[in-house]
Amino acid sequence: MPTSPRILVSSCLLGHPVRYHGRPAPCESDAAGILERWCADGLVMPICPEVAGGLPTPRAPAEIAGAADGHAVWRKRARVVDDTGADVTAAFLDGAQRALALAQRYGIRIAVLKEGSPSCGSTSIYDGSFSGRKIAGDGVAAAWLRQHGIEVFSEHTLAEADEKLRTIGDNR
């Protein structure tokens, strides 16, 4: 029996072609099984913060400038730029706010977001040089969700997210 959504999930991980290059980033093997089960149980609320913020698909790749992370963007100490030099910070901030509003509307306390993304990265993001180098840090949406009490996981930590979801489910 389907229930109300209880976990926010990056749309690209669910097979939606919303990434900057117009392709999805579906999970493989065990992780895919967890996502499939969550979807079948009606627990998933898909979101692409970049698209929610008004960016098209496909779009120019973007990174947080200056080896900073999403927390610095929220403190207005960094900005998000695409590889043409265009400042896309406003769209990233808006998309993060929309993701949080969606989570709050449904009482969602867990998110699984695409690692490495300037919006969704939860442990690592690209360093802003467009050279492929990664740094530790949160993307803009991941930082905003965390600042508001949402636990953020990546596609690499789905088993931990699944365990947390069970724990929360037991306390509802």
Tab-separated table of N, CA and C in Angstrom:
chain	number	residue	atom	x	y	z
A	1	MET	N	0.837	-1.176	0.000
A	1	MET	CA	0.000	0.000	0.000
A	1	MET	C	0.890	1.250	0.000
A	2	PRO	N	0.744	2.119	-1.013
A	2	PRO	CA	1.559	3.326	-1.068
A	2	PRO	C	1.289	4.258	0.117
A	3	THR	N	2.340	4.933	0.548
A	3	THR	CA	2.212	5.903	1.625
A	3	THR	C	2.617	7.268	1.081
A	4	SER	N	2.630	8.266	1.931
A	4	SER	CA	3.063	9.581	1.476
A	4	SER	C	4.575	9.575	1.272
A	5	PRO	N	5.070	10.458	0.405
A	5	PRO	CA	6.519	10.513	0.163
A	5	PRO	C	7.281	10.745	1.465
A	6	ARG	N	8.396	10.040	1.621
A	6	ARG	CA	9.192	10.189	2.835
A	6	ARG	C	10.664	10.414	2.551
A	7	ILE	N	11.024	10.437	1.261
A	7	ILE	CA	12.430	10.642	0.925
A	7	ILE	C	12.534	11.431	-0.383
A	8	LEU	N	13.323	12.482	-0.357
A	8	LEU	CA	13.580	13.312	-1.526
A	8	LEU	C	14.732	12.670	-2.291
A	9	VAL	N	14.579	12.480	-3.595
A	9	VAL	CA	15.612	11.809	-4.392
A	9	VAL	C	15.889	12.615	-5.660
A	10	SER	N	17.166	12.802	-5.962
A	10	SER	CA	17.551	13.460	-7.212
A	10	SER	C	16.916	12.732	-8.386
A	11	SER	N	16.215	13.479	-9.220
A	11	SER	CA	15.515	12.897	-10.367
A	11	SER	C	16.433	12.107	-11.286
A	12	CYS	N	17.673	12.569	-11.451
A	12	CYS	CA	18.599	11.880	-12.357
A	12	CYS	C	18.898	10.463	-11.880
A	13	LEU	N	18.890	10.257	-10.560
A	13	LEU	CA	19.147	8.919	-10.018
A	13	LEU	C	17.990	7.970	-10.302
A	14	LEU	N	16.825	8.532	-10.599
A	14	LEU	CA	15.634	7.742	-10.902
A	14	LEU	C	15.474	7.511	-12.398
A	15	GLY	N	16.483	7.938	-13.177
A	15	GLY	CA	16.458	7.701	-14.615
A	15	GLY	C	15.937	8.857	-15.439
A	16	HIS	N	15.621	9.990	-14.829
A	16	HIS	CA	15.127	11.148	-15.568
A	16	HIS	C	16.318	11.871	-16.229
A	17	PRO	N	16.210	12.235	-17.488
A	17	PRO	CA	17.324	12.873	-18.209
A	17	PRO	C	17.419	14.377	-17.919
A	18	VAL	N	17.759	14.733	-16.687
A	18	VAL	CA	17.751	16.133	-16.262
A	18	VAL	C	19.143	16.701	-15.968
A	19	ARG	N	20.176	15.888	-16.062
A	19	ARG	CA	21.525	16.397	-15.769
A	19	ARG	C	21.940	17.424	-16.818
A	20	TYR	N	22.993	18.143	-16.547
A	20	TYR	CA	23.426	19.233	-17.414
A	20	TYR	C	23.579	18.789	-18.869
A	21	HIS	N	24.000	17.553	-19.090
A	21	HIS	CA	24.209	17.059	-20.456
A	21	HIS	C	22.973	16.375	-21.033
A	22	GLY	N	21.874	16.417	-20.300
A	22	GLY	CA	20.622	15.861	-20.797
A	22	GLY	C	20.482	14.370	-20.636
A	23	ARG	N	21.286	13.778	-19.769
A	23	ARG	CA	21.209	12.337	-19.526
A	23	ARG	C	20.927	12.084	-18.045
A	24	PRO	N	20.443	10.890	-17.727
A	24	PRO	CA	20.237	10.530	-16.319
A	24	PRO	C	21.531	10.005	-15.699
A	25	ALA	N	21.473	9.665	-14.434
A	25	ALA	CA	22.596	9.041	-13.720
A	25	ALA	C	22.034	7.896	-12.882
A	26	PRO	N	21.431	6.910	-13.546
A	26	PRO	CA	20.775	5.843	-12.783
A	26	PRO	C	21.752	5.050	-11.919
A	27	CYS	N	21.258	4.607	-10.785
A	27	CYS	CA	22.065	3.794	-9.868
A	27	CYS	C	22.188	2.387	-10.416
A	28	GLU	N	23.213	1.706	-9.963
A	28	GLU	CA	23.437	0.340	-10.401
A	28	GLU	C	23.243	-0.650	-9.262
A	29	SER	N	23.028	-1.885	-9.598
A	29	SER	CA	22.943	-3.059	-8.720
A	29	SER	C	22.114	-2.852	-7.465
A	30	ASP	N	22.730	-3.058	-6.305
A	30	ASP	CA	21.991	-3.020	-5.042
A	30	ASP	C	21.308	-1.682	-4.816
A	31	ALA	N	21.999	-0.600	-5.162
A	31	ALA	CA	21.428	0.728	-4.977
A	31	ALA	C	20.149	0.885	-5.791
A	32	ALA	N	20.166	0.392	-7.018
A	32	ALA	CA	18.974	0.475	-7.864
A	32	ALA	C	17.818	-0.290	-7.236
A	33	GLY	N	18.115	-1.404	-6.610
A	33	GLY	CA	17.066	-2.186	-5.949
A	33	GLY	C	16.425	-1.426	-4.800
A	34	ILE	N	17.225	-0.708	-4.056
A	34	ILE	CA	16.685	0.091	-2.952
A	34	ILE	C	15.766	1.176	-3.503
A	35	LEU	N	16.228	1.891	-4.533
A	35	LEU	CA	15.406	2.942	-5.127
A	35	LEU	C	14.117	2.375	-5.709
A	36	GLU	N	14.210	1.234	-6.376
A	36	GLU	CA	13.015	0.607	-6.949
A	36	GLU	C	12.011	0.256	-5.861
A	37	ARG	N	12.496	-0.266	-4.742
A	37	ARG	CA	11.601	-0.613	-3.629
A	37	ARG	C	10.939	0.637	-3.064
A	38	TRP	N	11.743	1.688	-2.862
A	38	TRP	CA	11.170	2.936	-2.347
A	38	TRP	C	10.099	3.478	-3.285
A	39	CYS	N	10.375	3.441	-4.593
A	39	CYS	CA	9.404	3.930	-5.577
A	39	CYS	C	8.134	3.092	-5.547
A	40	ALA	N	8.292	1.772	-5.520
A	40	ALA	CA	7.131	0.879	-5.480
A	40	ALA	C	6.287	1.108	-4.235
A	41	ASP	N	6.930	1.488	-3.144
A	41	ASP	CA	6.221	1.748	-1.888
A	41	ASP	C	5.670	3.170	-1.806
A	42	GLY	N	5.879	3.966	-2.844
A	42	GLY	CA	5.354	5.329	-2.868
A	42	GLY	C	6.061	6.288	-1.922
A	43	LEU	N	7.338	6.010	-1.614
A	43	LEU	CA	8.075	6.808	-0.640
A	43	LEU	C	8.885	7.949	-1.254
A	44	VAL	N	9.034	7.950	-2.571
A	44	VAL	CA	9.970	8.864	-3.231
A	44	VAL	C	9.285	10.121	-3.763
A	45	MET	N	9.926	11.247	-3.497
A	45	MET	CA	9.550	12.522	-4.113
A	45	MET	C	10.751	12.959	-4.946
A	46	PRO	N	10.657	12.882	-6.296
A	46	PRO	CA	11.789	13.265	-7.138
A	46	PRO	C	11.952	14.782	-7.202
A	47	ILE	N	13.200	15.207	-7.341
A	47	ILE	CA	13.508	16.637	-7.491
A	47	ILE	C	14.838	16.783	-8.226
A	48	CYS	N	14.900	17.750	-9.106
A	48	CYS	CA	16.171	18.213	-9.655
A	48	CYS	C	16.233	19.684	-9.286
A	49	PRO	N	17.001	20.048	-8.270
A	49	PRO	CA	17.029	21.442	-7.855
A	49	PRO	C	17.446	22.413	-8.969
A	50	GLU	N	18.312	21.982	-9.857
A	50	GLU	CA	18.756	22.872	-10.927
A	50	GLU	C	17.616	23.173	-11.891
A	51	VAL	N	16.866	22.146	-12.259
A	51	VAL	CA	15.708	22.339	-13.130
A	51	VAL	C	14.615	23.102	-12.376
A	52	ALA	N	14.399	22.757	-11.105
A	52	ALA	CA	13.402	23.467	-10.298
A	52	ALA	C	13.735	24.952	-10.185
A	53	GLY	N	15.024	25.277	-10.234
A	53	GLY	CA	15.464	26.659	-10.171
A	53	GLY	C	15.394	27.388	-11.509
A	54	GLY	N	14.939	26.691	-12.539
A	54	GLY	CA	14.724	27.333	-13.830
A	54	GLY	C	15.769	27.084	-14.893
A	55	LEU	N	16.757	26.245	-14.610
A	55	LEU	CA	17.775	25.965	-15.620
A	55	LEU	C	17.257	24.939	-16.627
A	56	PRO	N	17.636	25.091	-17.895
A	56	PRO	CA	17.171	24.157	-18.931
A	56	PRO	C	17.966	22.855	-18.915
A	57	THR	N	17.460	21.892	-19.646
A	57	THR	CA	18.178	20.645	-19.890
A	57	THR	C	18.188	20.448	-21.400
A	58	PRO	N	19.368	20.304	-21.998
A	58	PRO	CA	20.695	20.390	-21.384
A	58	PRO	C	21.050	21.838	-21.060
A	59	ARG	N	22.154	21.989	-20.310
A	59	ARG	CA	22.652	23.296	-19.915
A	59	ARG	C	24.170	23.213	-19.800
A	60	ALA	N	24.811	24.346	-19.758
A	60	ALA	CA	26.260	24.368	-19.601
A	60	ALA	C	26.618	23.811	-18.229
A	61	PRO	N	27.708	23.046	-18.122
A	61	PRO	CA	28.128	22.554	-16.814
A	61	PRO	C	28.459	23.730	-15.897
A	62	ALA	N	28.148	23.557	-14.616
A	62	ALA	CA	28.391	24.613	-13.633
A	62	ALA	C	29.176	24.051	-12.456
A	63	GLU	N	29.925	24.931	-11.805
A	63	GLU	CA	30.665	24.570	-10.592
A	63	GLU	C	30.657	25.765	-9.651
A	64	ILE	N	30.885	25.506	-8.389
A	64	ILE	CA	31.006	26.573	-7.405
A	64	ILE	C	32.426	27.123	-7.520
A	65	ALA	N	32.525	28.411	-7.790
A	65	ALA	CA	33.819	29.037	-8.051
A	65	ALA	C	34.680	29.114	-6.794
A	66	GLY	N	35.989	29.077	-7.017
A	66	GLY	CA	36.942	29.348	-5.952
A	66	GLY	C	37.134	28.257	-4.932
A	67	ALA	N	36.938	27.008	-5.317
A	67	ALA	CA	37.116	25.881	-4.393
A	67	ALA	C	36.296	26.066	-3.122
A	68	ALA	N	35.111	26.625	-3.276
A	68	ALA	CA	34.186	26.817	-2.154
A	68	ALA	C	33.067	25.783	-2.266
A	69	ASP	N	32.180	25.778	-1.268
A	69	ASP	CA	31.061	24.836	-1.321
A	69	ASP	C	29.735	25.573	-1.189
A	70	GLY	N	28.653	24.798	-1.127
A	70	GLY	CA	27.314	25.367	-1.066
A	70	GLY	C	27.071	26.237	0.155
A	71	HIS	N	27.709	25.923	1.274
A	71	HIS	CA	27.549	26.758	2.467
A	71	HIS	C	28.093	28.161	2.200
A	72	ALA	N	29.213	28.262	1.486
A	72	ALA	CA	29.782	29.563	1.139
A	72	ALA	C	28.864	30.326	0.195
A	73	VAL	N	28.181	29.621	-0.691
A	73	VAL	CA	27.229	30.270	-1.597
A	73	VAL	C	26.099	30.895	-0.780
A	74	TRP	N	25.583	30.155	0.195
A	74	TRP	CA	24.505	30.690	1.036
A	74	TRP	C	24.962	31.884	1.867
A	75	ARG	N	26.233	31.918	2.234
A	75	ARG	CA	26.773	33.049	3.004
A	75	ARG	C	27.216	34.192	2.089
A	76	LYS	N	26.952	34.042	0.777
A	76	LYS	CA	27.319	35.051	-0.233
A	76	LYS	C	28.825	35.261	-0.327
A	77	ARG	N	29.571	34.196	-0.053
A	77	ARG	CA	31.031	34.254	-0.162
A	77	ARG	C	31.538	33.519	-1.401
A	78	ALA	N	30.610	32.927	-2.141
A	78	ALA	CA	30.963	32.209	-3.367
A	78	ALA	C	29.768	32.273	-4.309
A	79	ARG	N	30.026	31.953	-5.563
A	79	ARG	CA	28.952	31.938	-6.544
A	79	ARG	C	29.086	30.701	-7.421
A	80	VAL	N	28.015	30.391	-8.109
A	80	VAL	CA	28.006	29.259	-9.032
A	80	VAL	C	28.088	29.835	-10.445
A	81	VAL	N	29.050	29.349	-11.206
A	81	VAL	CA	29.217	29.819	-12.584
A	81	VAL	C	29.244	28.621	-13.525
A	82	ASP	N	28.796	28.864	-14.750
A	82	ASP	CA	28.902	27.781	-15.724
A	82	ASP	C	30.194	27.938	-16.510
A	83	ASP	N	30.464	26.987	-17.384
A	83	ASP	CA	31.761	26.994	-18.062
A	83	ASP	C	31.898	28.078	-19.121
A	84	THR	N	30.843	28.868	-19.319
A	84	THR	CA	30.949	30.040	-20.196
A	84	THR	C	31.240	31.297	-19.377
A	85	GLY	N	31.225	31.152	-18.042
A	85	GLY	CA	31.445	32.286	-17.152
A	85	GLY	C	30.170	32.927	-16.647
A	86	ALA	N	29.018	32.444	-17.105
A	86	ALA	CA	27.737	33.016	-16.660
A	86	ALA	C	27.484	32.660	-15.194
A	87	ASP	N	27.010	33.636	-14.444
A	87	ASP	CA	26.670	33.440	-13.031
A	87	ASP	C	25.270	32.840	-12.953
A	88	VAL	N	25.176	31.607	-12.450
A	88	VAL	CA	23.895	30.905	-12.332
A	88	VAL	C	23.520	30.693	-10.862
A	89	THR	N	24.127	31.482	-9.993
A	89	THR	CA	23.888	31.342	-8.554
A	89	THR	C	22.419	31.438	-8.204
A	90	ALA	N	21.711	32.416	-8.764
A	90	ALA	CA	20.303	32.628	-8.407
A	90	ALA	C	19.464	31.380	-8.683
A	91	ALA	N	19.707	30.726	-9.803
A	91	ALA	CA	18.944	29.514	-10.130
A	91	ALA	C	19.252	28.393	-9.141
A	92	PHE	N	20.503	28.279	-8.727
A	92	PHE	CA	20.874	27.244	-7.759
A	92	PHE	C	20.243	27.515	-6.399
A	93	LEU	N	20.235	28.765	-5.977
A	93	LEU	CA	19.614	29.120	-4.701
A	93	LEU	C	18.106	28.876	-4.748
A	94	ASP	N	17.479	29.292	-5.838
A	94	ASP	CA	16.037	29.103	-5.987
A	94	ASP	C	15.673	27.623	-5.997
A	95	GLY	N	16.434	26.829	-6.726
A	95	GLY	CA	16.161	25.391	-6.783
A	95	GLY	C	16.310	24.723	-5.427
A	96	ALA	N	17.309	25.140	-4.663
A	96	ALA	CA	17.497	24.594	-3.316
A	96	ALA	C	16.327	24.960	-2.416
A	97	GLN	N	15.854	26.198	-2.535
A	97	GLN	CA	14.711	26.627	-1.733
A	97	GLN	C	13.461	25.841	-2.106
A	98	ARG	N	13.296	25.555	-3.374
A	98	ARG	CA	12.146	24.767	-3.828
A	98	ARG	C	12.245	23.320	-3.331
A	99	ALA	N	13.453	22.773	-3.316
A	99	ALA	CA	13.633	21.412	-2.795
A	99	ALA	C	13.277	21.363	-1.310
A	100	LEU	N	13.729	22.347	-0.558
A	100	LEU	CA	13.395	22.397	0.867
A	100	LEU	C	11.895	22.558	1.070
A	101	ALA	N	11.262	23.437	0.307
A	101	ALA	CA	9.815	23.639	0.437
A	101	ALA	C	9.059	22.339	0.174
A	102	LEU	N	9.499	21.584	-0.823
A	102	LEU	CA	8.874	20.296	-1.130
A	102	LEU	C	9.048	19.329	0.038
A	103	ALA	N	10.258	19.258	0.571
A	103	ALA	CA	10.520	18.375	1.711
A	103	ALA	C	9.657	18.778	2.902
A	104	GLN	N	9.572	20.058	3.165
A	104	GLN	CA	8.782	20.518	4.311
A	104	GLN	C	7.294	20.262	4.103
A	105	ARG	N	6.815	20.433	2.878
A	105	ARG	CA	5.397	20.209	2.579
A	105	ARG	C	4.992	18.765	2.905
A	106	TYR	N	5.898	17.827	2.655
A	106	TYR	CA	5.581	16.416	2.867
A	106	TYR	C	6.183	15.838	4.145
A	107	GLY	N	6.825	16.648	4.936
A	107	GLY	CA	7.437	16.150	6.177
A	107	GLY	C	8.621	15.234	5.928
A	108	ILE	N	9.298	15.426	4.813
A	108	ILE	CA	10.441	14.593	4.442
A	108	ILE	C	11.659	15.007	5.254
A	109	ARG	N	12.348	14.005	5.814
A	109	ARG	CA	13.519	14.273	6.646
A	109	ARG	C	14.808	13.669	6.105
A	110	ILE	N	14.714	12.994	4.933
A	110	ILE	CA	15.878	12.342	4.312
A	110	ILE	C	15.902	12.697	2.827
A	111	ALA	N	17.106	12.950	2.319
A	111	ALA	CA	17.283	13.180	0.885
A	111	ALA	C	18.442	12.324	0.391
A	112	VAL	N	18.299	11.797	-0.805
A	112	VAL	CA	19.388	11.109	-1.501
A	112	VAL	C	19.647	11.907	-2.759
A	113	LEU	N	20.833	12.512	-2.818
A	113	LEU	CA	21.166	13.427	-3.897
A	113	LEU	C	22.404	12.965	-4.660
A	114	LYS	N	22.530	13.416	-5.899
A	114	LYS	CA	23.619	13.007	-6.796
A	114	LYS	C	24.963	13.573	-6.347
A	115	GLU	N	25.867	12.694	-6.003
A	115	GLU	CA	27.204	13.086	-5.564
A	115	GLU	C	27.944	13.817	-6.671
A	116	GLY	N	28.745	14.802	-6.275
A	116	GLY	CA	29.585	15.539	-7.212
A	116	GLY	C	28.918	16.753	-7.826
A	117	SER	N	27.617	16.824	-7.759
A	117	SER	CA	26.873	17.927	-8.359
A	117	SER	C	27.072	19.219	-7.568
A	118	PRO	N	27.152	20.371	-8.262
A	118	PRO	CA	27.265	21.636	-7.531
A	118	PRO	C	26.001	21.976	-6.758
A	119	SER	N	24.940	21.286	-7.048
A	119	SER	CA	23.697	21.456	-6.312
A	119	SER	C	23.530	20.356	-5.271
A	120	CYS	N	23.740	19.128	-5.681
A	120	CYS	CA	23.374	17.971	-4.867
A	120	CYS	C	24.512	17.247	-4.167
A	121	GLY	N	25.748	17.528	-4.503
A	121	GLY	CA	26.865	16.823	-3.879
A	121	GLY	C	26.767	16.882	-2.359
A	122	SER	N	27.004	15.748	-1.710
A	122	SER	CA	26.861	15.706	-0.249
A	122	SER	C	28.161	15.407	0.487
A	123	THR	N	29.179	14.978	-0.232
A	123	THR	CA	30.500	14.817	0.378
A	123	THR	C	31.586	15.415	-0.494
A	124	SER	N	31.343	15.462	-1.818
A	124	SER	CA	32.342	16.046	-2.706
A	124	SER	C	31.664	16.766	-3.867
A	125	ILE	N	32.343	17.820	-4.319
A	125	ILE	CA	31.905	18.609	-5.461
A	125	ILE	C	33.152	18.975	-6.259
A	126	TYR	N	32.948	19.462	-7.469
A	126	TYR	CA	34.090	19.897	-8.268
A	126	TYR	C	34.589	21.251	-7.749
A	127	ASP	N	35.876	21.512	-7.942
A	127	ASP	CA	36.543	22.648	-7.289
A	127	ASP	C	36.341	24.011	-7.946
A	128	GLY	N	35.569	24.086	-9.004
A	128	GLY	CA	35.298	25.371	-9.636
A	128	GLY	C	36.248	25.722	-10.768
A	129	SER	N	37.214	24.872	-11.040
A	129	SER	CA	38.194	25.144	-12.098
A	129	SER	C	37.847	24.468	-13.425
A	130	PHE	N	36.801	23.649	-13.433
A	130	PHE	CA	36.390	22.881	-14.613
A	130	PHE	C	37.518	21.982	-15.118
A	131	SER	N	38.336	21.512	-14.184
A	131	SER	CA	39.461	20.643	-14.528
A	131	SER	C	39.213	19.192	-14.116
A	132	GLY	N	38.061	18.916	-13.518
A	132	GLY	CA	37.756	17.568	-13.065
A	132	GLY	C	38.220	17.274	-11.651
A	133	ARG	N	38.845	18.238	-10.992
A	133	ARG	CA	39.295	18.031	-9.613
A	133	ARG	C	38.140	18.207	-8.643
A	134	LYS	N	38.093	17.308	-7.658
A	134	LYS	CA	37.039	17.369	-6.643
A	134	LYS	C	37.614	17.816	-5.306
A	135	ILE	N	36.735	18.416	-4.507
A	135	ILE	CA	37.058	18.817	-3.141
A	135	ILE	C	35.952	18.322	-2.224
A	136	ALA	N	36.241	18.248	-0.952
A	136	ALA	CA	35.208	17.896	0.018
A	136	ALA	C	34.251	19.071	0.153
A	137	GLY	N	32.971	18.769	0.232
A	137	GLY	CA	31.996	19.829	0.432
A	137	GLY	C	30.615	19.451	-0.055
A	138	ASP	N	29.664	20.291	0.326
A	138	ASP	CA	28.264	20.132	-0.069
A	138	ASP	C	27.948	21.031	-1.249
A	139	GLY	N	27.035	20.585	-2.093
A	139	GLY	CA	26.478	21.442	-3.119
A	139	GLY	C	25.476	22.408	-2.483
A	140	VAL	N	24.931	23.299	-3.287
A	140	VAL	CA	24.046	24.351	-2.791
A	140	VAL	C	22.775	23.777	-2.168
A	141	ALA	N	22.107	22.854	-2.835
A	141	ALA	CA	20.875	22.269	-2.294
A	141	ALA	C	21.178	21.383	-1.086
A	142	ALA	N	22.230	20.592	-1.167
A	142	ALA	CA	22.586	19.724	-0.040
A	142	ALA	C	22.866	20.567	1.204
A	143	ALA	N	23.588	21.664	1.037
A	143	ALA	CA	23.896	22.544	2.171
A	143	ALA	C	22.615	23.121	2.762
A	144	TRP	N	21.704	23.581	1.919
A	144	TRP	CA	20.458	24.203	2.377
A	144	TRP	C	19.575	23.187	3.107
A	145	LEU	N	19.473	21.998	2.537
A	145	LEU	CA	18.670	20.959	3.191
A	145	LEU	C	19.263	20.619	4.559
A	146	ARG	N	20.564	20.446	4.620
A	146	ARG	CA	21.211	20.138	5.901
A	146	ARG	C	21.008	21.250	6.919
A	147	GLN	N	21.112	22.491	6.473
A	147	GLN	CA	20.916	23.618	7.383
A	147	GLN	C	19.510	23.635	7.973
A	148	HIS	N	18.594	22.941	7.325
A	148	HIS	CA	17.206	22.898	7.788
A	148	HIS	C	16.807	21.521	8.323
A	149	GLY	N	17.792	20.735	8.721
A	149	GLY	CA	17.510	19.492	9.418
A	149	GLY	C	17.221	18.272	8.577
A	150	ILE	N	17.400	18.361	7.273
A	150	ILE	CA	17.205	17.201	6.398
A	150	ILE	C	18.524	16.436	6.345
A	151	GLU	N	18.485	15.133	6.567
A	151	GLU	CA	19.699	14.316	6.446
A	151	GLU	C	19.925	13.996	4.975
A	152	VAL	N	21.138	14.257	4.511
A	152	VAL	CA	21.454	14.100	3.097
A	152	VAL	C	22.428	12.941	2.894
A	153	PHE	N	22.071	12.079	1.960
A	153	PHE	CA	22.883	10.933	1.572
A	153	PHE	C	23.130	11.029	0.074
A	154	SER	N	24.044	10.189	-0.433
A	154	SER	CA	24.289	10.130	-1.877
A	154	SER	C	23.906	8.751	-2.390
A	155	GLU	N	24.037	8.573	-3.699
A	155	GLU	CA	23.775	7.261	-4.289
A	155	GLU	C	24.759	6.219	-3.792
A	156	HIS	N	25.881	6.656	-3.224
A	156	HIS	CA	26.884	5.732	-2.698
A	156	HIS	C	26.578	5.291	-1.264
A	157	THR	N	25.624	5.944	-0.635
A	157	THR	CA	25.279	5.614	0.761
A	157	THR	C	23.795	5.285	0.892
A	158	LEU	N	23.244	4.650	-0.142
A	158	LEU	CA	21.821	4.304	-0.116
A	158	LEU	C	21.476	3.316	0.998
A	159	ALA	N	22.357	2.391	1.301
A	159	ALA	CA	22.067	1.437	2.380
A	159	ALA	C	21.914	2.171	3.710
A	160	GLU	N	22.763	3.174	3.948
A	160	GLU	CA	22.653	3.968	5.176
A	160	GLU	C	21.367	4.781	5.179
A	161	ALA	N	20.999	5.326	4.028
A	161	ALA	CA	19.747	6.072	3.922
A	161	ALA	C	18.558	5.154	4.172
A	162	ASP	N	18.634	3.938	3.650
A	162	ASP	CA	17.554	2.969	3.845
A	162	ASP	C	17.399	2.625	5.322
A	163	GLU	N	18.514	2.445	6.012
A	163	GLU	CA	18.468	2.166	7.442
A	163	GLU	C	17.879	3.347	8.202
A	164	LYS	N	18.283	4.549	7.850
A	164	LYS	CA	17.750	5.749	8.509
A	164	LYS	C	16.252	5.871	8.251
A	165	LEU	N	15.835	5.576	7.043
A	165	LEU	CA	14.418	5.623	6.701
A	165	LEU	C	13.621	4.654	7.561
A	166	ARG	N	14.162	3.460	7.776
A	166	ARG	CA	13.493	2.483	8.650
A	166	ARG	C	13.393	3.004	10.068
A	167	THR	N	14.473	3.618	10.566
A	167	THR	CA	14.487	4.168	11.921
A	167	THR	C	13.433	5.264	12.070
A	168	ILE	N	13.382	6.154	11.088
A	168	ILE	CA	12.386	7.224	11.126
A	168	ILE	C	10.990	6.649	11.034
A	169	GLY	N	10.822	5.639	10.157
A	169	GLY	CA	9.524	4.989	10.005
A	169	GLY	C	9.017	4.375	11.293
A	170	ASP	N	9.946	3.830	12.075
A	170	ASP	CA	9.571	3.236	13.353
A	170	ASP	C	9.130	4.280	14.366
A	171	ASN	N	9.547	5.540	14.137
A	171	ASN	CA	9.229	6.617	15.079
A	171	ASN	C	8.071	7.485	14.630
A	172	ARG	N	7.408	7.140	13.530
A	172	ARG	CA	6.314	7.969	13.028
A	172	ARG	C	5.046	7.668	13.763
